[in-house]
Coordinates of C-alpha atoms and ligand atoms in Angstrom, one line a residue:
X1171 CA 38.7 69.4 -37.2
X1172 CA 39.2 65.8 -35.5
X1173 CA 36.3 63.3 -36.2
X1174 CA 33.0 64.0 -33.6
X1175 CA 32.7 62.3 -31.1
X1176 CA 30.1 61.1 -29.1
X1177 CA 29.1 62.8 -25.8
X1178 CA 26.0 62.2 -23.1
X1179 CA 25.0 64.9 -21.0
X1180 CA 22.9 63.2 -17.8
X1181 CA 20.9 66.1 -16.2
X1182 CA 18.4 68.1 -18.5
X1183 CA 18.8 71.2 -16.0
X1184 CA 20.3 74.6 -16.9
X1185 CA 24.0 73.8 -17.5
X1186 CA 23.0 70.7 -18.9
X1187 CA 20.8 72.4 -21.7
X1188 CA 23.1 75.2 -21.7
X1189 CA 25.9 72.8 -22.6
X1190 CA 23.8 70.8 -24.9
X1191 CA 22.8 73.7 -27.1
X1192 CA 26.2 74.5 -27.9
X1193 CA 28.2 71.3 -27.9
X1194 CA 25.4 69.3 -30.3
X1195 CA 26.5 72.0 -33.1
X1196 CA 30.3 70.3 -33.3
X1197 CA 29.6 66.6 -32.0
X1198 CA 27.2 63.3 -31.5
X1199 CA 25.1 64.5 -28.4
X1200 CA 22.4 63.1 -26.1
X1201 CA 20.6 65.6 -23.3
X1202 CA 19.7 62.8 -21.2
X1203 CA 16.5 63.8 -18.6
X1204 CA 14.4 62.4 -16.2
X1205 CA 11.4 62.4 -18.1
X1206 CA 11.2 62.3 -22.5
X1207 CA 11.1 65.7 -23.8
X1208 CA 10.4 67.9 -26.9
X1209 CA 13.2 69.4 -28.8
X1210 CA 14.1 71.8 -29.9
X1211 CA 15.3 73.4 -27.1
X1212 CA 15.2 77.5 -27.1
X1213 CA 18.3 78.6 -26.6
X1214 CA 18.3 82.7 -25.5
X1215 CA 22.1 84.2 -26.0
X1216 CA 23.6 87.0 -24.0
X1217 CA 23.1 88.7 -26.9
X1218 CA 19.2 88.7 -25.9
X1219 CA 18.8 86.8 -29.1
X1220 CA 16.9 83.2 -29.4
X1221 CA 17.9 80.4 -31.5
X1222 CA 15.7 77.1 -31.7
X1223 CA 18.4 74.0 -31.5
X1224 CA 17.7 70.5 -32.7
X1225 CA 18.9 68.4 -29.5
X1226 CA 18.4 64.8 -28.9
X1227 CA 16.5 64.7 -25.7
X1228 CA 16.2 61.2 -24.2
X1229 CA 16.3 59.5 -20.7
X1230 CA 18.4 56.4 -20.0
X1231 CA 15.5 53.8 -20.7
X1232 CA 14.9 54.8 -24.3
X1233 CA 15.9 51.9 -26.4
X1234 CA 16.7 53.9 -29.3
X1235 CA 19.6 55.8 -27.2
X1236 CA 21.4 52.8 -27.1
X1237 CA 21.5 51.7 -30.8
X1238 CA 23.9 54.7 -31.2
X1239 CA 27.8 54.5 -30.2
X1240 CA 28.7 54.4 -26.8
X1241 CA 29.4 57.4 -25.1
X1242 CA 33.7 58.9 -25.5
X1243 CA 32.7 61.0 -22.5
X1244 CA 29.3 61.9 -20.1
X1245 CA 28.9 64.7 -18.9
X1246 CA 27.1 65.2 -15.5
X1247 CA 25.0 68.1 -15.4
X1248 CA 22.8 67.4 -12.2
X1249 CA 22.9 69.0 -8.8
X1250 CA 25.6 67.8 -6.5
X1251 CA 23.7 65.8 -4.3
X1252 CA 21.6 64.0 -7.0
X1253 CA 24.9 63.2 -8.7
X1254 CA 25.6 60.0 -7.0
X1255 CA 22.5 58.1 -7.8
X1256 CA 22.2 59.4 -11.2
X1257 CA 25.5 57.7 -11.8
X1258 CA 24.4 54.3 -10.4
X1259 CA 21.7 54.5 -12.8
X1260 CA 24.1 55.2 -16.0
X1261 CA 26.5 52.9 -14.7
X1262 CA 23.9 50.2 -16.1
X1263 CA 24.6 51.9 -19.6
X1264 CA 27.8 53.0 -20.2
X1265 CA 31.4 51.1 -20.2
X1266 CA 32.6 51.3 -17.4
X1267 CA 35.4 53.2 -18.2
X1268 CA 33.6 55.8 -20.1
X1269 CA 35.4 58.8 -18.9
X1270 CA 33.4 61.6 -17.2
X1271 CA 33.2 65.1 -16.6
X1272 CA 32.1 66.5 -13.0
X1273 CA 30.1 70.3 -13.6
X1274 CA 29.2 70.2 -10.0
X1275 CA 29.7 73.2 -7.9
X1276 CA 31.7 72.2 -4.3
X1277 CA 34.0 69.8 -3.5
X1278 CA 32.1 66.3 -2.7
X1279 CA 31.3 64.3 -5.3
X1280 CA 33.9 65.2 -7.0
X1281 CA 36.9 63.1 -4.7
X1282 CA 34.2 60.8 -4.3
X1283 CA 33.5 60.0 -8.1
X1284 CA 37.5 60.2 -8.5
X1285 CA 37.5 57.1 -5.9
X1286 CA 34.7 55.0 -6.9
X1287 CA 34.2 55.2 -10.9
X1288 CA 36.4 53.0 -12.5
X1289 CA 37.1 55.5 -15.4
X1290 CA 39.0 58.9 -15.6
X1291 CA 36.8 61.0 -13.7
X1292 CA 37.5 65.0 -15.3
X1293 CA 36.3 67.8 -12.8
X1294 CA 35.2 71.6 -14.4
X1295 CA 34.5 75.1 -12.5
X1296 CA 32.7 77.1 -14.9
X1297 CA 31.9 80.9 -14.4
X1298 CA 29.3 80.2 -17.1
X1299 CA 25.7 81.0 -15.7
X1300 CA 22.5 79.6 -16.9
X1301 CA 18.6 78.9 -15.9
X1302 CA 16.2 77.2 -17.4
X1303 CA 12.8 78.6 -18.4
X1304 CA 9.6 76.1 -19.0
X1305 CA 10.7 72.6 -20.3
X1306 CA 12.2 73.4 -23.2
X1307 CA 14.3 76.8 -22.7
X1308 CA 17.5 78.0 -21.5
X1309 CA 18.7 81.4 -20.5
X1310 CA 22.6 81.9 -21.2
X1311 CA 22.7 84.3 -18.6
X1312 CA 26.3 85.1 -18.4
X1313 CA 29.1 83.9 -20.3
X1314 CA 32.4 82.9 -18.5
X1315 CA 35.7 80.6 -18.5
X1316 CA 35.4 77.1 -18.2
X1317 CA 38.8 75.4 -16.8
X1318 CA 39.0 71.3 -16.8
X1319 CA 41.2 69.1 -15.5
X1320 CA 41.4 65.7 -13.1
X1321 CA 42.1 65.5 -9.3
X1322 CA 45.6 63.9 -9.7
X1323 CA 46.6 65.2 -12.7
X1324 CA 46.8 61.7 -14.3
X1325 CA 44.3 62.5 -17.4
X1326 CA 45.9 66.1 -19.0
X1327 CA 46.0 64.8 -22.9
X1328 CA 41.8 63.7 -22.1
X1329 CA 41.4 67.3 -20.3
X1330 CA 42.8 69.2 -23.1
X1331 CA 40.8 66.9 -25.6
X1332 CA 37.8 67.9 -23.4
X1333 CA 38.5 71.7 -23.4
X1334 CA 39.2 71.5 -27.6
X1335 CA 35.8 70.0 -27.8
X1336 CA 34.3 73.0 -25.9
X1337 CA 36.2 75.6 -27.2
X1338 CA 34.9 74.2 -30.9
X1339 CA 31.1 74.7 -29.2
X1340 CA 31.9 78.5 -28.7
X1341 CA 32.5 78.5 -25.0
X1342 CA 36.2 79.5 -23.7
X1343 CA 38.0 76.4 -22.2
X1344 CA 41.0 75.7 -20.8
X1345 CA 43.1 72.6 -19.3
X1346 CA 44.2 73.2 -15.7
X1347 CA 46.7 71.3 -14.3
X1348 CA 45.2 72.5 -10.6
X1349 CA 42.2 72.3 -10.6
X1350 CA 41.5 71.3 -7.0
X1351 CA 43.2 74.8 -6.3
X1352 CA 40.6 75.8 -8.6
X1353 CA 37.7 74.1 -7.1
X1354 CA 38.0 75.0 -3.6
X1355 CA 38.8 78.7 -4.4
X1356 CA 35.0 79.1 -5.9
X1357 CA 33.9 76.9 -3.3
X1358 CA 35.1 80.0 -1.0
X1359 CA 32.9 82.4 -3.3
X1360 CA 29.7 80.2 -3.0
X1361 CA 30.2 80.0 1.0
X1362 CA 30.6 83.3 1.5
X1363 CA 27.6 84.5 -0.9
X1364 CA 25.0 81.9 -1.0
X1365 CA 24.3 80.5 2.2
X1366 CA 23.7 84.3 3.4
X1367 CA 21.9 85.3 0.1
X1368 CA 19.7 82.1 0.6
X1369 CA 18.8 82.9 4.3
X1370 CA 17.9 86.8 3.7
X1371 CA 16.2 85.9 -0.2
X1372 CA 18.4 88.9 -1.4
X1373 CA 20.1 89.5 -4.7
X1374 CA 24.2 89.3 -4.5
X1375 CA 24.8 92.9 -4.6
X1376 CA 22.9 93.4 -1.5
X1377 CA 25.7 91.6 0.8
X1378 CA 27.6 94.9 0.1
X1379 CA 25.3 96.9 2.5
X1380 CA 25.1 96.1 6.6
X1381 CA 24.6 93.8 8.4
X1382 CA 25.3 91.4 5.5
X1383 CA 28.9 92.9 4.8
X1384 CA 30.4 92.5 8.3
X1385 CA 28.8 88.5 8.1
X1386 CA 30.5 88.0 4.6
X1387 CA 34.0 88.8 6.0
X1388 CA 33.3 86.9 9.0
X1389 CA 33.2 83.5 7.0
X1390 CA 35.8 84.9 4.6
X1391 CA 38.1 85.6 7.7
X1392 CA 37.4 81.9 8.7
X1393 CA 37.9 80.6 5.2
X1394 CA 41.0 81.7 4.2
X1395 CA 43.2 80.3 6.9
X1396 CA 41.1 76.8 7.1
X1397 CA 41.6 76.2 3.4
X1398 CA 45.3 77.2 3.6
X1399 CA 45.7 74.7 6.2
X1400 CA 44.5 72.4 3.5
X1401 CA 47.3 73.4 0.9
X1402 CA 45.0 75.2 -0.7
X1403 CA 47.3 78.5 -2.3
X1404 CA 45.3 81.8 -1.5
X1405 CA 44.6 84.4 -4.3
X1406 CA 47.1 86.8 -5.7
X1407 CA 45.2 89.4 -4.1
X1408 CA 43.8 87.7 -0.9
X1409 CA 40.8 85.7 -0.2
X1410 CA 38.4 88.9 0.7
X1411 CA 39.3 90.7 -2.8
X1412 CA 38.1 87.4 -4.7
X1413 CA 35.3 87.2 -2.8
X1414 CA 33.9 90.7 -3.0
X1415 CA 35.3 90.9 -6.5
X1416 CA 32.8 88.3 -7.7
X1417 CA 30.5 90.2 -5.1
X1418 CA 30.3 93.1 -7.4
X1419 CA 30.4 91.9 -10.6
X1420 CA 27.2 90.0 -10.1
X1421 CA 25.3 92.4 -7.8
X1422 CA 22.3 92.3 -9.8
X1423 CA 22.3 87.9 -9.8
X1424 CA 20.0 85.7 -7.9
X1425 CA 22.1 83.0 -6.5
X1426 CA 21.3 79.7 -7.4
X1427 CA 20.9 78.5 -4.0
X1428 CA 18.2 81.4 -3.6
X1429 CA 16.8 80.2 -6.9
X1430 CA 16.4 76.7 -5.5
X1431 CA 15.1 77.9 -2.0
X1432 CA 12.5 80.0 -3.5
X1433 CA 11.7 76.9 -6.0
X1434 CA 11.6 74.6 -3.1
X1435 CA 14.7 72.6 -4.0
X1436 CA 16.9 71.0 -1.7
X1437 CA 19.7 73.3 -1.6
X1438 CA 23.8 72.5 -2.5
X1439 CA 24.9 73.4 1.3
X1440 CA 26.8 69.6 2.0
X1441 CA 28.8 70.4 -1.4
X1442 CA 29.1 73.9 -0.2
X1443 CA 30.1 74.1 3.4
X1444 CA 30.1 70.0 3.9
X1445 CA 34.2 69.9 3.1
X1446 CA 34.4 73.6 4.9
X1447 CA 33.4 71.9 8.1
X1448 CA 35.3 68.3 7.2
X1449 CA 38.7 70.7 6.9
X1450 CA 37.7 72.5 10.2
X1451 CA 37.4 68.6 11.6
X1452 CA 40.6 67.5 10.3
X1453 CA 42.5 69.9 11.6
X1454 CA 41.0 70.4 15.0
X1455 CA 40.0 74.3 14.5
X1456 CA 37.2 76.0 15.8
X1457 CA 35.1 77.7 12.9
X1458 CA 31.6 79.1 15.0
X1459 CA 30.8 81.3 12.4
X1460 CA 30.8 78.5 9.6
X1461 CA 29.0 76.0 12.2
X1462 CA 26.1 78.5 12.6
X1463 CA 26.2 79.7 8.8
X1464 CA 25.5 75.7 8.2
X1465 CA 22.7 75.2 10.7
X1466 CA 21.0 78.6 9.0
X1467 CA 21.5 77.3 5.5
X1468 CA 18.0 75.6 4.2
X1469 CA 19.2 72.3 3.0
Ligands
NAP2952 N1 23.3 76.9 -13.5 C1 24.5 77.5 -13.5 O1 24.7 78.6 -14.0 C2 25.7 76.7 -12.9 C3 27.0 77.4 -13.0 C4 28.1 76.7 -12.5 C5 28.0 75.5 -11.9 N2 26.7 74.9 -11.8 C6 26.7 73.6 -11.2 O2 26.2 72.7 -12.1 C7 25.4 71.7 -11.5 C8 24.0 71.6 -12.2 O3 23.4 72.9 -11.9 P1 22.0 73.3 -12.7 O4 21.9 74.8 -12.4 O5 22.1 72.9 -14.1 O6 20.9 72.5 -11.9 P2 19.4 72.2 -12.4 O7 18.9 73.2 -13.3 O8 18.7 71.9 -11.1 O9 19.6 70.8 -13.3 C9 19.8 69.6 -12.7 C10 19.1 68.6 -13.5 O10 19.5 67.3 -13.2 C11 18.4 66.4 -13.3 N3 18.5 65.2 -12.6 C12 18.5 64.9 -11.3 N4 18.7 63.6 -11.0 C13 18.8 63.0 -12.2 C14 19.0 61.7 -12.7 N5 19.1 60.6 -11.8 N6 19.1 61.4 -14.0 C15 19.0 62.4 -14.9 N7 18.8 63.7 -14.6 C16 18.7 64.0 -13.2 C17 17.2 67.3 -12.7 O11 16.0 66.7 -13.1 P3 14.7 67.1 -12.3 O12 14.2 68.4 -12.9 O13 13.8 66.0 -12.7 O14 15.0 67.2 -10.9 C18 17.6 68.6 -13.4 O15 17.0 68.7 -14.6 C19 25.3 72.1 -10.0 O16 26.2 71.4 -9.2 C20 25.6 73.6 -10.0 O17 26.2 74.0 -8.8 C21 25.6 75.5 -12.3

Protein backbone atom coordinates (compact mmCIF):
# COMPACT_ATOMS: atom_id res chain seq x y z
CA UNK A 1 0.00 0.00 0.00
CA UNK A 2 1.43 3.73 -0.81
CA UNK A 3 2.20 5.87 2.35
CA UNK A 4 -1.31 7.55 3.95
CA UNK A 5 -2.01 10.51 3.22
CA UNK A 6 -3.67 13.22 4.75
CA UNK A 7 -7.25 14.10 3.87
CA UNK A 8 -10.00 16.89 5.40
CA UNK A 9 -13.45 16.31 4.90
CA UNK A 10 -15.38 19.92 5.49
CA UNK A 11 -19.11 19.17 6.10
CA UNK A 12 -19.93 16.78 9.20
CA UNK A 13 -23.32 15.84 7.32
CA UNK A 14 -24.25 12.31 6.03
CA UNK A 15 -21.81 11.80 3.16
CA UNK A 16 -19.36 13.50 5.08
CA UNK A 17 -19.56 11.06 8.09
CA UNK A 18 -20.35 8.41 5.75
CA UNK A 19 -17.03 9.04 4.00
CA UNK A 20 -15.16 9.67 7.16
CA UNK A 21 -16.04 6.38 8.66
CA UNK A 22 -14.56 4.44 6.00
CA UNK A 23 -11.68 6.53 4.66
CA UNK A 24 -10.11 7.17 8.47
CA UNK A 25 -9.49 3.15 8.49
CA UNK A 26 -6.69 3.53 5.41
CA UNK A 27 -5.44 7.29 5.84
CA UNK A 28 -4.74 10.63 8.12
CA UNK A 29 -8.41 12.08 8.33
CA UNK A 30 -10.18 15.12 9.81
CA UNK A 31 -14.33 15.37 9.78
CA UNK A 32 -14.30 18.97 9.94
CA UNK A 33 -17.96 20.46 11.35
CA UNK A 34 -19.57 23.43 12.22
CA UNK A 35 -19.56 22.91 15.77
CA UNK A 36 -16.80 20.40 18.00
CA UNK A 37 -18.11 17.02 18.30
CA UNK A 38 -17.82 13.64 20.12
CA UNK A 39 -16.38 10.71 18.42
CA UNK A 40 -16.75 7.98 17.83
CA UNK A 41 -19.11 8.24 15.31
CA UNK A 42 -21.72 5.15 14.94
CA UNK A 43 -21.44 3.86 11.86
CA UNK A 44 -24.71 1.36 10.82
CA UNK A 45 -23.74 -0.90 7.54
CA UNK A 46 -26.10 -2.18 5.02
CA UNK A 47 -25.54 -5.06 6.61
CA UNK A 48 -27.88 -3.59 9.55
CA UNK A 49 -24.76 -3.97 11.64
CA UNK A 50 -23.11 -0.98 13.86
CA UNK A 51 -19.60 -0.39 14.28
CA UNK A 52 -18.26 2.51 16.66
CA UNK A 53 -15.33 4.40 14.52
CA UNK A 54 -12.61 6.53 16.20
CA UNK A 55 -12.77 9.76 13.84
CA UNK A 56 -11.11 13.05 14.44
CA UNK A 57 -14.02 15.49 14.63
CA UNK A 58 -12.84 19.09 14.59
CA UNK A 59 -13.99 22.47 13.04
CA UNK A 60 -11.56 24.84 11.27
CA UNK A 61 -10.78 27.06 14.39
CA UNK A 62 -9.33 24.24 16.55
CA UNK A 63 -5.66 24.99 17.00
CA UNK A 64 -4.79 21.51 17.37
CA UNK A 65 -6.07 20.67 13.58
CA UNK A 66 -3.41 22.66 12.38
CA UNK A 67 -0.33 21.21 14.12
CA UNK A 68 -0.96 18.17 11.85
CA UNK A 69 0.18 18.07 8.03
CA UNK A 70 -1.51 19.97 5.62
CA UNK A 71 -4.16 18.59 3.94
CA UNK A 72 -3.00 16.25 0.14
CA UNK A 73 -6.72 16.70 -0.60
CA UNK A 74 -10.31 18.12 1.07
CA UNK A 75 -13.07 16.82 0.59
CA UNK A 76 -16.31 18.91 0.51
CA UNK A 77 -19.15 17.19 1.90
CA UNK A 78 -21.64 20.17 2.50
CA UNK A 79 -24.82 20.99 0.60
CA UNK A 80 -24.36 22.67 -2.69
CA UNK A 81 -25.43 25.95 -1.84
CA UNK A 82 -23.37 26.15 1.48
CA UNK A 83 -20.34 25.01 -0.57
CA UNK A 84 -19.10 28.34 -1.56
CA UNK A 85 -18.81 29.98 1.74
CA UNK A 86 -17.49 27.02 3.43
CA UNK A 87 -14.66 27.22 1.03
CA UNK A 88 -13.89 30.93 1.78
CA UNK A 89 -13.56 29.92 5.17
CA UNK A 90 -10.94 26.87 4.49
CA UNK A 91 -9.25 28.92 2.06
CA UNK A 92 -7.85 30.75 5.29
CA UNK A 93 -6.36 27.19 6.19
CA UNK A 94 -5.24 25.26 3.54
CA UNK A 95 -2.53 25.89 0.54
CA UNK A 96 -3.96 27.19 -1.78
CA UNK A 97 -3.41 24.58 -4.11
CA UNK A 98 -4.57 21.83 -1.97
CA UNK A 99 -6.51 19.87 -4.40
CA UNK A 100 -10.20 19.25 -3.78
CA UNK A 101 -12.95 16.93 -4.33
CA UNK A 102 -16.59 18.34 -5.20
CA UNK A 103 -19.44 15.45 -3.58
CA UNK A 104 -22.10 17.88 -4.48
CA UNK A 105 -25.14 16.73 -6.28
CA UNK A 106 -26.02 19.25 -9.62
CA UNK A 107 -23.96 21.11 -11.69
CA UNK A 108 -23.18 24.67 -10.00
CA UNK A 109 -20.51 24.77 -7.87
CA UNK A 110 -18.84 22.50 -9.45
CA UNK A 111 -17.74 24.82 -12.93
CA UNK A 112 -17.71 27.46 -10.49
CA UNK A 113 -15.04 25.93 -7.96
CA UNK A 114 -13.21 24.64 -11.34
CA UNK A 115 -12.91 28.65 -12.14
CA UNK A 116 -12.08 30.21 -9.00
CA UNK A 117 -9.95 27.78 -6.71
CA UNK A 118 -6.57 28.01 -7.67
CA UNK A 119 -5.99 24.18 -7.20
CA UNK A 120 -7.14 21.04 -9.15
CA UNK A 121 -10.69 21.04 -8.33
CA UNK A 122 -11.89 16.87 -8.71
CA UNK A 123 -15.77 16.48 -9.10
CA UNK A 124 -17.54 12.89 -7.90
CA UNK A 125 -21.27 11.48 -8.55
CA UNK A 126 -21.83 8.87 -6.06
CA UNK A 127 -24.83 6.50 -6.05
CA UNK A 128 -23.80 5.97 -2.42
CA UNK A 129 -26.82 7.00 -0.03
CA UNK A 130 -26.54 8.01 3.52
CA UNK A 131 -28.38 10.04 6.49
CA UNK A 132 -27.38 10.99 9.51
CA UNK A 133 -29.08 10.05 12.81
CA UNK A 134 -28.45 12.25 16.15
CA UNK A 135 -24.92 13.94 16.28
CA UNK A 136 -22.95 11.26 16.16
CA UNK A 137 -24.52 8.50 13.76
CA UNK A 138 -24.64 7.61 10.19
CA UNK A 139 -26.89 5.33 8.25
CA UNK A 140 -25.13 3.64 5.13
CA UNK A 141 -28.29 3.32 3.56
CA UNK A 142 -27.33 2.02 0.21
CA UNK A 143 -24.13 1.22 -1.23
CA UNK A 144 -23.29 2.37 -4.83
CA UNK A 145 -20.43 3.33 -7.38
CA UNK A 146 -18.49 6.32 -6.91
CA UNK A 147 -16.87 7.72 -10.34
CA UNK A 148 -14.20 10.80 -9.97
CA UNK A 149 -12.72 12.85 -12.30
CA UNK A 150 -12.08 16.81 -13.21
CA UNK A 151 -14.06 19.13 -15.58
CA UNK A 152 -11.28 19.34 -18.33
CA UNK A 153 -9.74 16.30 -17.90
CA UNK A 154 -6.35 17.94 -16.91
CA UNK A 155 -6.00 16.01 -13.40
CA UNK A 156 -6.56 11.97 -14.45
CA UNK A 157 -3.20 10.55 -12.58
CA UNK A 158 -4.77 12.82 -9.15
CA UNK A 159 -8.39 11.26 -9.99
CA UNK A 160 -7.20 7.78 -10.15
CA UNK A 161 -4.96 8.42 -6.97
CA UNK A 162 -8.30 9.74 -5.53
CA UNK A 163 -10.42 6.64 -6.59
CA UNK A 164 -7.27 4.13 -5.19
CA UNK A 165 -7.64 5.89 -1.97
CA UNK A 166 -11.41 5.10 -1.89
CA UNK A 167 -11.38 1.81 -3.22
CA UNK A 168 -8.65 1.01 -0.20
CA UNK A 169 -11.74 2.40 2.30
CA UNK A 170 -14.11 -0.32 0.90
CA UNK A 171 -16.25 1.78 -1.37
CA UNK A 172 -16.17 0.95 -5.26
CA UNK A 173 -14.41 3.83 -7.22
CA UNK A 174 -13.51 4.61 -10.42
CA UNK A 175 -11.65 7.35 -12.57
CA UNK A 176 -13.93 8.85 -15.37
CA UNK A 177 -12.52 10.61 -17.97
CA UNK A 178 -16.27 12.20 -18.52
CA UNK A 179 -17.52 13.08 -15.83
CA UNK A 180 -19.42 16.18 -16.74
CA UNK A 181 -21.44 13.57 -19.02
CA UNK A 182 -21.69 11.93 -15.84
CA UNK A 183 -22.79 14.82 -13.80
CA UNK A 184 -25.51 16.15 -15.79
CA UNK A 185 -26.92 12.65 -16.53
CA UNK A 186 -27.89 12.26 -12.52
CA UNK A 187 -28.58 15.78 -12.56
CA UNK A 188 -31.61 14.50 -15.06
CA UNK A 189 -32.50 11.79 -12.30
CA UNK A 190 -32.72 14.31 -9.42
CA UNK A 191 -34.98 16.79 -11.69
CA UNK A 192 -37.21 14.57 -12.67
CA UNK A 193 -37.72 12.75 -9.01
CA UNK A 194 -37.05 15.32 -6.44
CA UNK A 195 -38.58 18.47 -7.13
CA UNK A 196 -42.02 16.46 -7.65
CA UNK A 197 -41.25 14.06 -4.58
CA UNK A 198 -40.55 17.26 -2.52
CA UNK A 199 -43.80 19.12 -3.54
CA UNK A 200 -46.31 16.02 -2.95
CA UNK A 201 -43.90 14.66 0.45
CA UNK A 202 -44.14 11.19 -1.29
CA UNK A 203 -41.70 8.34 -1.26
CA UNK A 204 -39.89 7.74 -4.93
CA UNK A 205 -41.83 4.79 -5.84
CA UNK A 206 -44.97 6.68 -5.71
CA UNK A 207 -44.10 8.78 -9.01
CA UNK A 208 -44.93 5.46 -10.77
CA UNK A 209 -48.72 5.88 -10.10
CA UNK A 210 -50.94 9.02 -11.77
CA UNK A 211 -50.88 11.97 -11.89
CA UNK A 212 -47.14 11.89 -10.85
CA UNK A 213 -46.13 9.55 -13.82
CA UNK A 214 -47.54 11.59 -16.72
CA UNK A 215 -45.52 14.88 -14.80
CA UNK A 216 -42.23 12.87 -14.55
CA UNK A 217 -42.12 12.23 -18.37
CA UNK A 218 -43.13 15.62 -18.97
CA UNK A 219 -39.76 17.10 -17.56
CA UNK A 220 -37.98 14.05 -18.82
CA UNK A 221 -39.46 14.87 -22.38
CA UNK A 222 -38.01 18.46 -21.86
CA UNK A 223 -34.75 17.24 -20.48
CA UNK A 224 -33.50 15.09 -22.82
CA UNK A 225 -33.36 17.33 -25.84
CA UNK A 226 -32.21 20.62 -23.72
CA UNK A 227 -29.21 18.68 -22.39
CA UNK A 228 -28.41 17.16 -25.83
CA UNK A 229 -28.27 20.56 -27.10
CA UNK A 230 -25.60 21.03 -24.51
CA UNK A 231 -23.41 18.04 -25.85
CA UNK A 232 -24.45 16.21 -23.25
CA UNK A 233 -24.50 12.23 -24.98
CA UNK A 234 -28.01 10.63 -23.95
CA UNK A 235 -28.18 7.08 -22.37
CA UNK A 236 -27.71 3.85 -24.11
CA UNK A 237 -31.21 3.23 -23.53
CA UNK A 238 -32.73 6.75 -23.62
CA UNK A 239 -33.26 9.40 -21.11
CA UNK A 240 -36.86 7.99 -19.79
CA UNK A 241 -35.41 4.29 -19.11
CA UNK A 242 -32.55 5.92 -16.81
CA UNK A 243 -34.91 7.91 -15.21
CA UNK A 244 -37.56 5.38 -14.36
CA UNK A 245 -34.83 2.81 -13.87
CA UNK A 246 -33.50 4.65 -10.83
CA UNK A 247 -37.37 5.24 -10.26
CA UNK A 248 -37.78 1.74 -9.39
CA UNK A 249 -34.92 0.70 -7.85
CA UNK A 250 -35.39 3.16 -4.99
CA UNK A 251 -39.24 3.05 -4.77
CA UNK A 252 -39.13 2.61 -1.15
CA UNK A 253 -36.41 5.95 -0.58
CA UNK A 254 -37.17 9.33 0.79
CA UNK A 255 -35.48 11.79 -1.39
CA UNK A 256 -33.16 13.95 0.07
CA UNK A 257 -34.75 17.02 -0.99
CA UNK A 258 -38.05 15.61 0.83
CA UNK A 259 -35.74 14.88 3.77
CA UNK A 260 -34.65 18.51 3.81
CA UNK A 261 -38.22 20.01 3.20
CA UNK A 262 -39.70 18.08 5.94
CA UNK A 263 -36.39 19.07 8.14
CA UNK A 264 -36.91 22.63 7.17
CA UNK A 265 -33.75 22.94 5.09
CA UNK A 266 -33.28 25.00 2.26
CA UNK A 267 -33.54 22.74 -0.48
CA UNK A 268 -30.72 21.92 -3.53
CA UNK A 269 -33.28 23.19 -6.37
CA UNK A 270 -30.52 26.12 -7.94
CA UNK A 271 -28.00 23.06 -8.22
CA UNK A 272 -30.77 21.00 -9.45
CA UNK A 273 -32.89 22.81 -12.06
CA UNK A 274 -30.57 26.32 -11.80
CA UNK A 275 -28.19 24.94 -15.02
CA UNK A 276 -31.60 23.16 -16.44
CA UNK A 277 -33.09 26.62 -16.88
CA UNK A 278 -29.41 28.42 -17.67
CA UNK A 279 -29.30 25.64 -20.80
CA UNK A 280 -32.93 26.45 -21.73
CA UNK A 281 -31.51 30.40 -21.67
CA UNK A 282 -28.61 29.67 -23.69
CA UNK A 283 -30.15 28.25 -26.23
CA UNK A 284 -33.35 30.24 -26.61
CA UNK A 285 -35.88 27.20 -25.91
CA UNK A 286 -39.00 27.25 -24.27
CA UNK A 287 -39.10 24.65 -21.26
CA UNK A 288 -42.85 25.62 -19.42
CA UNK A 289 -42.89 22.55 -17.76
CA UNK A 290 -39.35 23.06 -16.08
CA UNK A 291 -40.20 26.85 -15.39
CA UNK A 292 -43.30 25.87 -13.35
CA UNK A 293 -41.51 22.64 -11.80
CA UNK A 294 -38.91 25.54 -10.42
CA UNK A 295 -41.40 28.04 -9.08
CA UNK A 296 -43.17 24.78 -7.27
CA UNK A 297 -39.94 23.55 -5.84
CA UNK A 298 -39.51 24.77 -1.97
CA UNK A 299 -36.18 26.35 -2.09
N1 LIG B 1 -26.55 11.97 1.50
C1 LIG B 1 -26.44 11.27 0.38
O1 LIG B 1 -26.81 10.09 0.33
C2 LIG B 1 -25.86 11.90 -0.87
C3 LIG B 1 -25.61 11.09 -2.00
C4 LIG B 1 -25.04 11.65 -3.14
C5 LIG B 1 -24.71 12.99 -3.16
N2 LIG B 1 -24.98 13.77 -2.07
C6 LIG B 1 -24.60 15.18 -2.14
O2 LIG B 1 -23.60 15.43 -1.16
C7 LIG B 1 -23.72 16.75 -0.63
C8 LIG B 1 -23.84 16.65 0.90
O3 LIG B 1 -25.06 15.98 1.19
P1 LIG B 1 -25.42 15.45 2.66
O4 LIG B 1 -26.62 14.60 2.50
O5 LIG B 1 -24.21 14.91 3.31
O6 LIG B 1 -25.84 16.83 3.36
P2 LIG B 1 -26.01 17.13 4.91
O7 LIG B 1 -26.33 15.87 5.66
O8 LIG B 1 -26.95 18.28 5.02
O9 LIG B 1 -24.55 17.59 5.38
C9 LIG B 1 -23.99 18.82 5.02
C10 LIG B 1 -23.13 19.26 6.18
O10 LIG B 1 -22.39 20.40 5.81
C11 LIG B 1 -22.27 21.22 6.97
N3 LIG B 1 -21.84 22.57 6.64
C12 LIG B 1 -22.55 23.57 6.06
N4 LIG B 1 -21.79 24.67 5.94
C13 LIG B 1 -20.59 24.37 6.47
C14 LIG B 1 -19.38 25.11 6.66
N5 LIG B 1 -19.27 26.39 6.28
N6 LIG B 1 -18.34 24.48 7.24
C15 LIG B 1 -18.42 23.18 7.64
N7 LIG B 1 -19.54 22.44 7.49
C16 LIG B 1 -20.61 23.04 6.92
C17 LIG B 1 -23.64 21.15 7.57
O11 LIG B 1 -23.60 21.61 8.90
P3 LIG B 1 -24.91 22.11 9.67
O12 LIG B 1 -25.56 20.84 10.14
O13 LIG B 1 -24.35 22.94 10.74
O14 LIG B 1 -25.76 22.86 8.68
C18 LIG B 1 -23.95 19.67 7.43
O15 LIG B 1 -23.47 18.94 8.54
C19 LIG B 1 -24.98 17.34 -1.30
O16 LIG B 1 -24.63 18.16 -2.37
C20 LIG B 1 -25.75 16.12 -1.78
O17 LIG B 1 -26.54 16.40 -2.92
C21 LIG B 1 -25.53 13.26 -0.91
Amino acid sequence: MRPSPTWWILGDGALGRLFAARLTTTLSLHLIGRRAAASPLRYHAPSGETHEVDVARTTLATQALHTYARPALVVLATKSHATLSAVEELAAHVDPQTPLLSLQNGFSIQPRLTETWAGPVLCASTTEGAYVEGDAGVVHAGTGTTWVGDIHNAWPTLARDCAYWLNQAGFSAYHDAAIVQRLWHKLAINAAINPLVARYRIRNGQLRDQPFRRMVDTIIDEIGPLLEGEGIIPPPAGWHTLVWEVIVATANNRASMLQDVLAGRPTEREAILGPLLAAAKRQRCSTPTLETLYHDTPS
